[in-house]
XYZ file of C-alpha atoms in Angstrom:
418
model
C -1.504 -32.959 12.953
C -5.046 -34.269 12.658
C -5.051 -37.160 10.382
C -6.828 -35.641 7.765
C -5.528 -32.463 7.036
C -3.272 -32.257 4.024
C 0.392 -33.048 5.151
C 3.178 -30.156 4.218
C 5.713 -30.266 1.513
C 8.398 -29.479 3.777
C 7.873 -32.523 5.599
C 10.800 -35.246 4.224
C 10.850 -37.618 2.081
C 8.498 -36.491 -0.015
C 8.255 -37.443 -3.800
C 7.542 -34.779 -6.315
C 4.586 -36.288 -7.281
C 3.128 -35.631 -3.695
C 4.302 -32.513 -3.960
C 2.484 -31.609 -6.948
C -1.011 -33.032 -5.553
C -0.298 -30.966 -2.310
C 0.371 -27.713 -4.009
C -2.815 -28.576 -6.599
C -5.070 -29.121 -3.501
C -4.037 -26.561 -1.601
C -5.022 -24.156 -4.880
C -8.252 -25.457 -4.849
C -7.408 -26.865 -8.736
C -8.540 -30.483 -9.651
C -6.722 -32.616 -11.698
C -8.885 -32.107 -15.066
C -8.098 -28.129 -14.534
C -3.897 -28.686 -13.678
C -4.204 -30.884 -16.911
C -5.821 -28.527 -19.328
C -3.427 -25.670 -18.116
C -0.338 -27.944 -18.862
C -1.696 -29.073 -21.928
C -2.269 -33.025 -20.920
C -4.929 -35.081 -19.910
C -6.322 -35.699 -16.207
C -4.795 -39.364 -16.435
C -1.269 -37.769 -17.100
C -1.537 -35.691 -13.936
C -2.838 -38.714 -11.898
C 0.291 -40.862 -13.041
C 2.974 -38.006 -12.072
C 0.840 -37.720 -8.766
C 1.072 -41.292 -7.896
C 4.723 -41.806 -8.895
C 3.830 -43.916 -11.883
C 5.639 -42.098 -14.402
C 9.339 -40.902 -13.857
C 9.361 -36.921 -12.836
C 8.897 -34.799 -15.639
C 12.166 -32.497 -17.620
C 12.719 -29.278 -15.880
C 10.626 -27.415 -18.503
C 7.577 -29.520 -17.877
C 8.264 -29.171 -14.234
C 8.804 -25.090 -15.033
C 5.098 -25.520 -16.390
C 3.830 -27.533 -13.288
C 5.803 -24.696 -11.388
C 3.474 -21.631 -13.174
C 0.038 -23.648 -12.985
C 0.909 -23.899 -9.375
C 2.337 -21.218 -8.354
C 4.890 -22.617 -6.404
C 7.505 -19.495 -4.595
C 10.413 -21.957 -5.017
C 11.790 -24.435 -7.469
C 13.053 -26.469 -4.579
C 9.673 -26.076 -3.067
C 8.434 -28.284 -5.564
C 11.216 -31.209 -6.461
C 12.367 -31.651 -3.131
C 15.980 -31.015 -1.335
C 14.856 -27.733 0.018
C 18.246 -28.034 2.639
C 20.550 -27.405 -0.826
C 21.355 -24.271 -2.145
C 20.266 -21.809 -3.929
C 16.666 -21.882 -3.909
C 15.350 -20.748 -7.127
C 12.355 -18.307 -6.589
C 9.861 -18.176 -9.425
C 6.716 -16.652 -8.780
C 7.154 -14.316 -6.029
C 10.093 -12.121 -6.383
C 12.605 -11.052 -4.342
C 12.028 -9.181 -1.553
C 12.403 -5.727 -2.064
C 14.614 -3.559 0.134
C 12.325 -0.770 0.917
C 9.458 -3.618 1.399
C 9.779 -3.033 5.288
C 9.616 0.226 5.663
C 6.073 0.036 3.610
C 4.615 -2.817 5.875
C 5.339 -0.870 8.698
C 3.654 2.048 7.718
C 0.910 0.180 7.084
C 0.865 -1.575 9.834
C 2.205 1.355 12.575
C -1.628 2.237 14.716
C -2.084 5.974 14.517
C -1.610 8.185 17.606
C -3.643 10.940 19.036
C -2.232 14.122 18.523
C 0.098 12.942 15.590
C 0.689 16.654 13.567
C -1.582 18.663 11.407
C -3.095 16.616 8.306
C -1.519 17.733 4.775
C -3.717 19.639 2.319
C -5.865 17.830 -0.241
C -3.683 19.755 -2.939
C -0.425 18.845 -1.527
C -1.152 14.963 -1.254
C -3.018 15.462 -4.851
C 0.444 16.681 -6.388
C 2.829 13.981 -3.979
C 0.249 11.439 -5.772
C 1.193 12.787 -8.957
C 4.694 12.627 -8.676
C 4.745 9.522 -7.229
C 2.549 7.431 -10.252
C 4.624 9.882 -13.042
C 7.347 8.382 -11.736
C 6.120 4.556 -11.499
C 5.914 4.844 -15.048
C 9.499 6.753 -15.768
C 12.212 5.043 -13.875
C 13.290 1.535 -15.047
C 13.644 0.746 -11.185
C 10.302 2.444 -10.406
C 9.447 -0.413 -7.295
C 12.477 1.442 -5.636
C 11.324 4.984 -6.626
C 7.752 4.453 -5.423
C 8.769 2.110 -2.349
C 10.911 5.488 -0.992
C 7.790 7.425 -1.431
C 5.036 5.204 -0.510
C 5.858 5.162 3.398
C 4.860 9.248 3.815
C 2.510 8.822 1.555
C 0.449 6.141 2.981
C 0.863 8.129 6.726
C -0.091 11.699 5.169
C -3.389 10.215 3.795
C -4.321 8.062 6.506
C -4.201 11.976 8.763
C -5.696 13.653 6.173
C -8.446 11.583 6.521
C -8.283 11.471 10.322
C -8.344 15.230 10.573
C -11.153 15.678 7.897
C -13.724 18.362 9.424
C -16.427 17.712 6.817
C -18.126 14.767 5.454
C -17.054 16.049 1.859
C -13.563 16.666 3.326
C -13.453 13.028 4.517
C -14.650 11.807 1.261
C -12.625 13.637 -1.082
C -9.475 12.214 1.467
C -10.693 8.984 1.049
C -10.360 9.373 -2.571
C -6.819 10.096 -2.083
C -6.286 7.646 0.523
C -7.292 4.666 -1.739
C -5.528 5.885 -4.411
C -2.153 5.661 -2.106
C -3.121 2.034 -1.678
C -3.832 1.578 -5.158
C -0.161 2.730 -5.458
C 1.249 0.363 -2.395
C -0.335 -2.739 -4.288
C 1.386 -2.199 -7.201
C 4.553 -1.920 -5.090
C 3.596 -4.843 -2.930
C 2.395 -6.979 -5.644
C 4.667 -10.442 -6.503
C 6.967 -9.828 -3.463
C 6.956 -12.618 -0.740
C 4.254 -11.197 1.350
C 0.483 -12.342 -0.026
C -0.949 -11.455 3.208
C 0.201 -8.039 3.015
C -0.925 -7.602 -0.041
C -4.537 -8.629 0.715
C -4.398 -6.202 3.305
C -3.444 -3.646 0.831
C -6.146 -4.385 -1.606
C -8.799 -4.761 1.186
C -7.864 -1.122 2.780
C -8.321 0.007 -0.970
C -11.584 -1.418 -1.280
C -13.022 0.001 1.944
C -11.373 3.349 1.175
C -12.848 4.066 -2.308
C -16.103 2.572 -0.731
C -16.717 5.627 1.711
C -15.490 8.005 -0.867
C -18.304 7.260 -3.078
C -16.842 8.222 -5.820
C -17.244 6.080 -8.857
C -13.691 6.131 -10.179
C -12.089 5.120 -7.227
C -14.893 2.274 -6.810
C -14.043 1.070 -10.088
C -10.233 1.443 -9.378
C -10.803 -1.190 -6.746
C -12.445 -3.612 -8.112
C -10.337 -3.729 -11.170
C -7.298 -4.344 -8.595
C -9.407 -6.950 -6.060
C -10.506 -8.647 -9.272
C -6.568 -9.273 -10.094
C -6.046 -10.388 -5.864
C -8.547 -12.917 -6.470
C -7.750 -14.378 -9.807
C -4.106 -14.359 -8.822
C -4.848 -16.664 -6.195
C -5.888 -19.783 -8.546
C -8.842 -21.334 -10.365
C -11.019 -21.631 -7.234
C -10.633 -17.819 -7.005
C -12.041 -17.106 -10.454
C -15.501 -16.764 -9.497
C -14.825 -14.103 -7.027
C -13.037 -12.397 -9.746
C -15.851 -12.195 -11.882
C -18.201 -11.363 -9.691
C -16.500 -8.028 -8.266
C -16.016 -7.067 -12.284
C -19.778 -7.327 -13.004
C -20.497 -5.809 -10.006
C -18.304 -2.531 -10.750
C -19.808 -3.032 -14.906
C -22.971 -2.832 -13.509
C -22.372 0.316 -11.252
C -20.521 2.414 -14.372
C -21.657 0.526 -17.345
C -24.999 2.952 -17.394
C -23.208 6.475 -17.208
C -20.397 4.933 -19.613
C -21.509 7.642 -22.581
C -21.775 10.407 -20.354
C -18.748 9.903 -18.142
C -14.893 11.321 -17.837
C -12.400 9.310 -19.744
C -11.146 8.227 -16.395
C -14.370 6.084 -15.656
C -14.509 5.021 -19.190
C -11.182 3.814 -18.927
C -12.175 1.909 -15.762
C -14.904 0.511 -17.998
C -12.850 -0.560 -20.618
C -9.747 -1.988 -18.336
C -12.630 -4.389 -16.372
C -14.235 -5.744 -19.327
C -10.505 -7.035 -19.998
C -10.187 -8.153 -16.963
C -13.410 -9.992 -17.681
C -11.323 -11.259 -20.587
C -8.571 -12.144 -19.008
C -10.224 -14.576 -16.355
C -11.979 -15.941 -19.365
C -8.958 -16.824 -20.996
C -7.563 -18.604 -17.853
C -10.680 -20.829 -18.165
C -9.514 -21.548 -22.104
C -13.070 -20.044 -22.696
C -11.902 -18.231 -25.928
C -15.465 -17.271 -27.006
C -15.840 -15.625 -24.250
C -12.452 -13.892 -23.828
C -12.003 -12.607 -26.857
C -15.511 -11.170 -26.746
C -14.887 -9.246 -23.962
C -11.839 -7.785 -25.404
C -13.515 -6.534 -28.424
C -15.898 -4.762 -25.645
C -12.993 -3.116 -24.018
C -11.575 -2.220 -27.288
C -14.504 -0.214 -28.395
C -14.296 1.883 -24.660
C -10.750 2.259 -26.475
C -11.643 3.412 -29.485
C -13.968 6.269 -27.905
C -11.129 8.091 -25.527
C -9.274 10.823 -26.848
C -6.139 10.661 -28.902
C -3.301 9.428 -26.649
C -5.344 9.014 -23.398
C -3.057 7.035 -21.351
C -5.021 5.680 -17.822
C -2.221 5.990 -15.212
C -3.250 3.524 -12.839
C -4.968 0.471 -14.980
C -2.366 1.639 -18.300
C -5.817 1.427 -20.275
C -6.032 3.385 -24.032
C -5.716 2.584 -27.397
C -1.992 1.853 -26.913
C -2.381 -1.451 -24.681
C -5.406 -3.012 -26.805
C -2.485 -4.842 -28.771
C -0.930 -5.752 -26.005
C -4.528 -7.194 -24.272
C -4.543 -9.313 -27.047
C -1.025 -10.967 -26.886
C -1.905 -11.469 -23.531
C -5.626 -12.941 -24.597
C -4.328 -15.292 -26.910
C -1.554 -16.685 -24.678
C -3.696 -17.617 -21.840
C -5.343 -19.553 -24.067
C -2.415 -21.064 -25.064
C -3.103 -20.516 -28.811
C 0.523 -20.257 -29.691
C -0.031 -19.352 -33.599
C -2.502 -16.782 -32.345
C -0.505 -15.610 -29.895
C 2.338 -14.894 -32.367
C 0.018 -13.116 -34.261
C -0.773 -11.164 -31.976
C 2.561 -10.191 -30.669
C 4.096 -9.839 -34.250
C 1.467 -6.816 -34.760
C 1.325 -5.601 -30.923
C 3.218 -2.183 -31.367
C 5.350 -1.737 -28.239
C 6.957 2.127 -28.413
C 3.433 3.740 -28.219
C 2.992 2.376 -24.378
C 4.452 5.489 -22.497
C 4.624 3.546 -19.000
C 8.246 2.068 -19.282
C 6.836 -0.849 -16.775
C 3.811 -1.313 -18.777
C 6.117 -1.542 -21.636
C 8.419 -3.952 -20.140
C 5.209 -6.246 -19.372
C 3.756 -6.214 -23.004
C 7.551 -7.457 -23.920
C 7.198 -10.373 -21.427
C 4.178 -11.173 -22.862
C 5.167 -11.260 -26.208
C 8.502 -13.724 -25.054
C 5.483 -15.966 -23.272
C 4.161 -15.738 -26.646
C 7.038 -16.840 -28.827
C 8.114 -19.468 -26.371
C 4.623 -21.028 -26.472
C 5.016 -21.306 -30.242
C 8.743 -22.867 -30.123
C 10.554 -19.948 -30.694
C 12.801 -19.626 -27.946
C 15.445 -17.352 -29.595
C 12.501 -14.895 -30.450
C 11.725 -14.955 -26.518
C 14.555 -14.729 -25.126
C 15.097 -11.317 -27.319
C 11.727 -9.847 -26.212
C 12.713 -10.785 -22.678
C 16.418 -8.925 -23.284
C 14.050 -5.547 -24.745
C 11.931 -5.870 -21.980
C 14.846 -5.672 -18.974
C 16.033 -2.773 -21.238
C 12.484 -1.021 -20.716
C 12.202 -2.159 -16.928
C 14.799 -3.962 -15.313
C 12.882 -4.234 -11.627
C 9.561 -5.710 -14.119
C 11.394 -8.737 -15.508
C 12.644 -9.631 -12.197
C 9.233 -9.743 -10.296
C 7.756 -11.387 -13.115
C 7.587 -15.472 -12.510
C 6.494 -16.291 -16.483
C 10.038 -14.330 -17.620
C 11.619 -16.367 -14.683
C 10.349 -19.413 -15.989
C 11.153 -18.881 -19.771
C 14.806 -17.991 -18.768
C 15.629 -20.276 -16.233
C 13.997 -22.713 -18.909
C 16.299 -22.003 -21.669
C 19.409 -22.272 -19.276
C 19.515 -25.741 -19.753
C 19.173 -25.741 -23.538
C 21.237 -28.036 -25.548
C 21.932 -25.339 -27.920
C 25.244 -23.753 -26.378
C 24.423 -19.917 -27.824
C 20.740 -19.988 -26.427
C 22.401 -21.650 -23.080
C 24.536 -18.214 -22.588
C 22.165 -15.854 -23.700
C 19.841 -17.196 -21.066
C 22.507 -16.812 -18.213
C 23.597 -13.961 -18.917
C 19.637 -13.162 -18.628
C 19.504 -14.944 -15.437
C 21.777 -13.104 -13.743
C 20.510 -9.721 -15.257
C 17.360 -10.714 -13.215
C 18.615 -12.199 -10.135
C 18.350 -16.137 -10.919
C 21.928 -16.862 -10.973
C 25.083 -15.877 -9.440
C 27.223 -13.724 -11.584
């Protein structure tokens, strides 16, 4: 290994503190931005770096664990030979994960059977995100699905005889991928999921149609800000460039582009609010909430969730990134959570609201939210690494009632061992 590349984690004895500078560097994050997301100064981080301080409690090193990113608990403190490994921000692998990568990976033959109709793959489409946002286990509804659909719109495309037949596929095509990154998304496979939300890109690019354009970039924008702080720039940049494609046709368009309009200039917001720019992010909620305000009654966006019903929910979310924990109570105290009709959706807005009670040192309150939002979405909760953190958190609480709720939690979700 040349001597000045970064050494690897996995690579014994290493002290935590190592660890943490390895995992910060290799997120592209300097000290003064691991600081401000943990709440502490740049000369705090430097001592834990350096070994100067003893290693952190486990719910500081849960924190450390979120601003990192970091798959495994073990990955982080060391002993990675012991078991169990405790995954946090990548979930478990789903079961029907490889039959998806290898239709997306399988090359297409010559000769390979007549393409479907568009109306057929319209109408598997709309089965398929109807029942994303029924089923309580909807990664396992849509991951049986997803394989024929992702080879039916790659030949319908294929076996387009027009240019407006090819472009119209295309618009189904990248809708199908739209579909696979939501399936794909926070399972142990980044690179496949870059894939995903590349092919998506390039698909609603030669459709030309503006929805699916603006469907992209509202799901790249998420790829790139999910990747860290040196990724938020990117982020940005494909939101203005979709606001700046739509934004002029905004009073004249569908609901569906408006929608799109209104779920990027929260994403806007969101990013913002990673930054602790609150100026900023709450600005560009208020934006998105007046697209909100101008859709009809009980428009619900099936692929971004976007409508009046999730503006609430926007601003739990808001107001926790900022870490503004009496704000973020606020916000989740009047957040309603029954008018989201996407049981996922639902089950996120819950998580958020636990991220927002626990922030504010009210871990009983969390823990509740997080109990409502397994009810709403069992497969949600256990793919999401903040709930993961919260209850793995509170399972070493020194108040004995809190300590078994939070078990029993864990191993609702997969943490523990029944």
């Amino acid at each position: 290994m040349s001597p000045d590349a970064s050494p690897d984690p996995y690579d014994n004895p290493i002290a935590f503190g190592q660890r943490v500078q390895i995992y910060r560097t290799r997120r592209g994050m300097t000290r003064e931005q691991l600081a401000g997301l943990l709440g502490h100064h740049a000369s705090w981080v430097k001592k834990v770096e350096t070994g100067t301080m003893r290693m952190p409690r486990l719910p500081e090193i849960l924190r450390i664990a979120e601003a990192l990113r970091v798959r495994r608990l073990n990955d982080l403190v060391g002993d990675v030979g012991a078991e169990p490994y405790t995954d946090l921000f990548v979930g478990p692998g789903h079961d029907k994960l490889p039959a998806v990568r290898a239709a997306l990976s399988a090359f297409p033959s010559v000769g390979d059977g007549p393409a479907p109709t568009t109306v057929f793959l319209r109408a598997a489409l709309d089965t398929a995100w109807a029942a994303r946002h029924s089923s309580p286990n909807h990664r396992d509804v849509i991951g049986g699905l997803l394989p024929g659909l992702i080879r039916d719109a790659q030949r319908s495309v294929r076996h387009a005889d027009t240019a407006a037949d090819r472009r119209a596929a295309q618009v189904l095509l990248a809708e199908t991928y739209f579909l696979t990154q939501f399936f794909v998304a926070y399972q142990p496979d980044a690179g496949l999921l870059w894939r995903v939300s590349e092919r998506g890109v390039m698909a609603a690019q030669e459709s030309e149609d503006p929805h699916a354009i603006g469907l992209a970039a509202w799901l790249s924008a998420q790829a790139h800000r999910d990747s860290g702080p040196g990724h938020y720039d990117a982020a940005d940049n494909v939101v203005m460039d979709a606001l700046r494609l739509l934004e002029p046709g905004l009073s004249e368009a569908l609901p569906d582009v408006q929608a799109i309009v209104g779920a990027l200039r929260f994403e806007a917001g969101f990013t913002a609010a990673k930054r602790r720019d609150s100026a900023t992010a709450w600005g560009w909620w208020e934006r998105a909430g007046q697209v909100a305000a101008q859709l009809p009654v009980g428009y619900f966006h099936r692929v971004t969730s976007f409508g009046k019903a999730v503006m609430g929910a926007h601003g739990v979310t808001v107001a926790v990134e900022l870490r503004a924990g009496r704000e973020s109570v606020r916000q989740a105290n009047r957040a309603e959570a029954d008018g989201i009709p996407s049981r996922p959706r639902r089950a996120r807005h819950r998580i958020e609201q636990a991220r927002a009670y626990h922030l504010d040192a009210q871990p009983d309150v969390a823990l509740a939210a997080l109990a409502q939002a397994h009810e709403a979405a069992p497969e949600t909760i256990r793919y999401n690494g903040y709930a993961r953190r919260i209850v793995l958190e509170e399972t070493a609480s020194r108040v004995p009632e809190r300590r078994q709720r939070a078990s029993r939690l864990a191993v609702d979700i997969g943490l523990m061992a029944a």
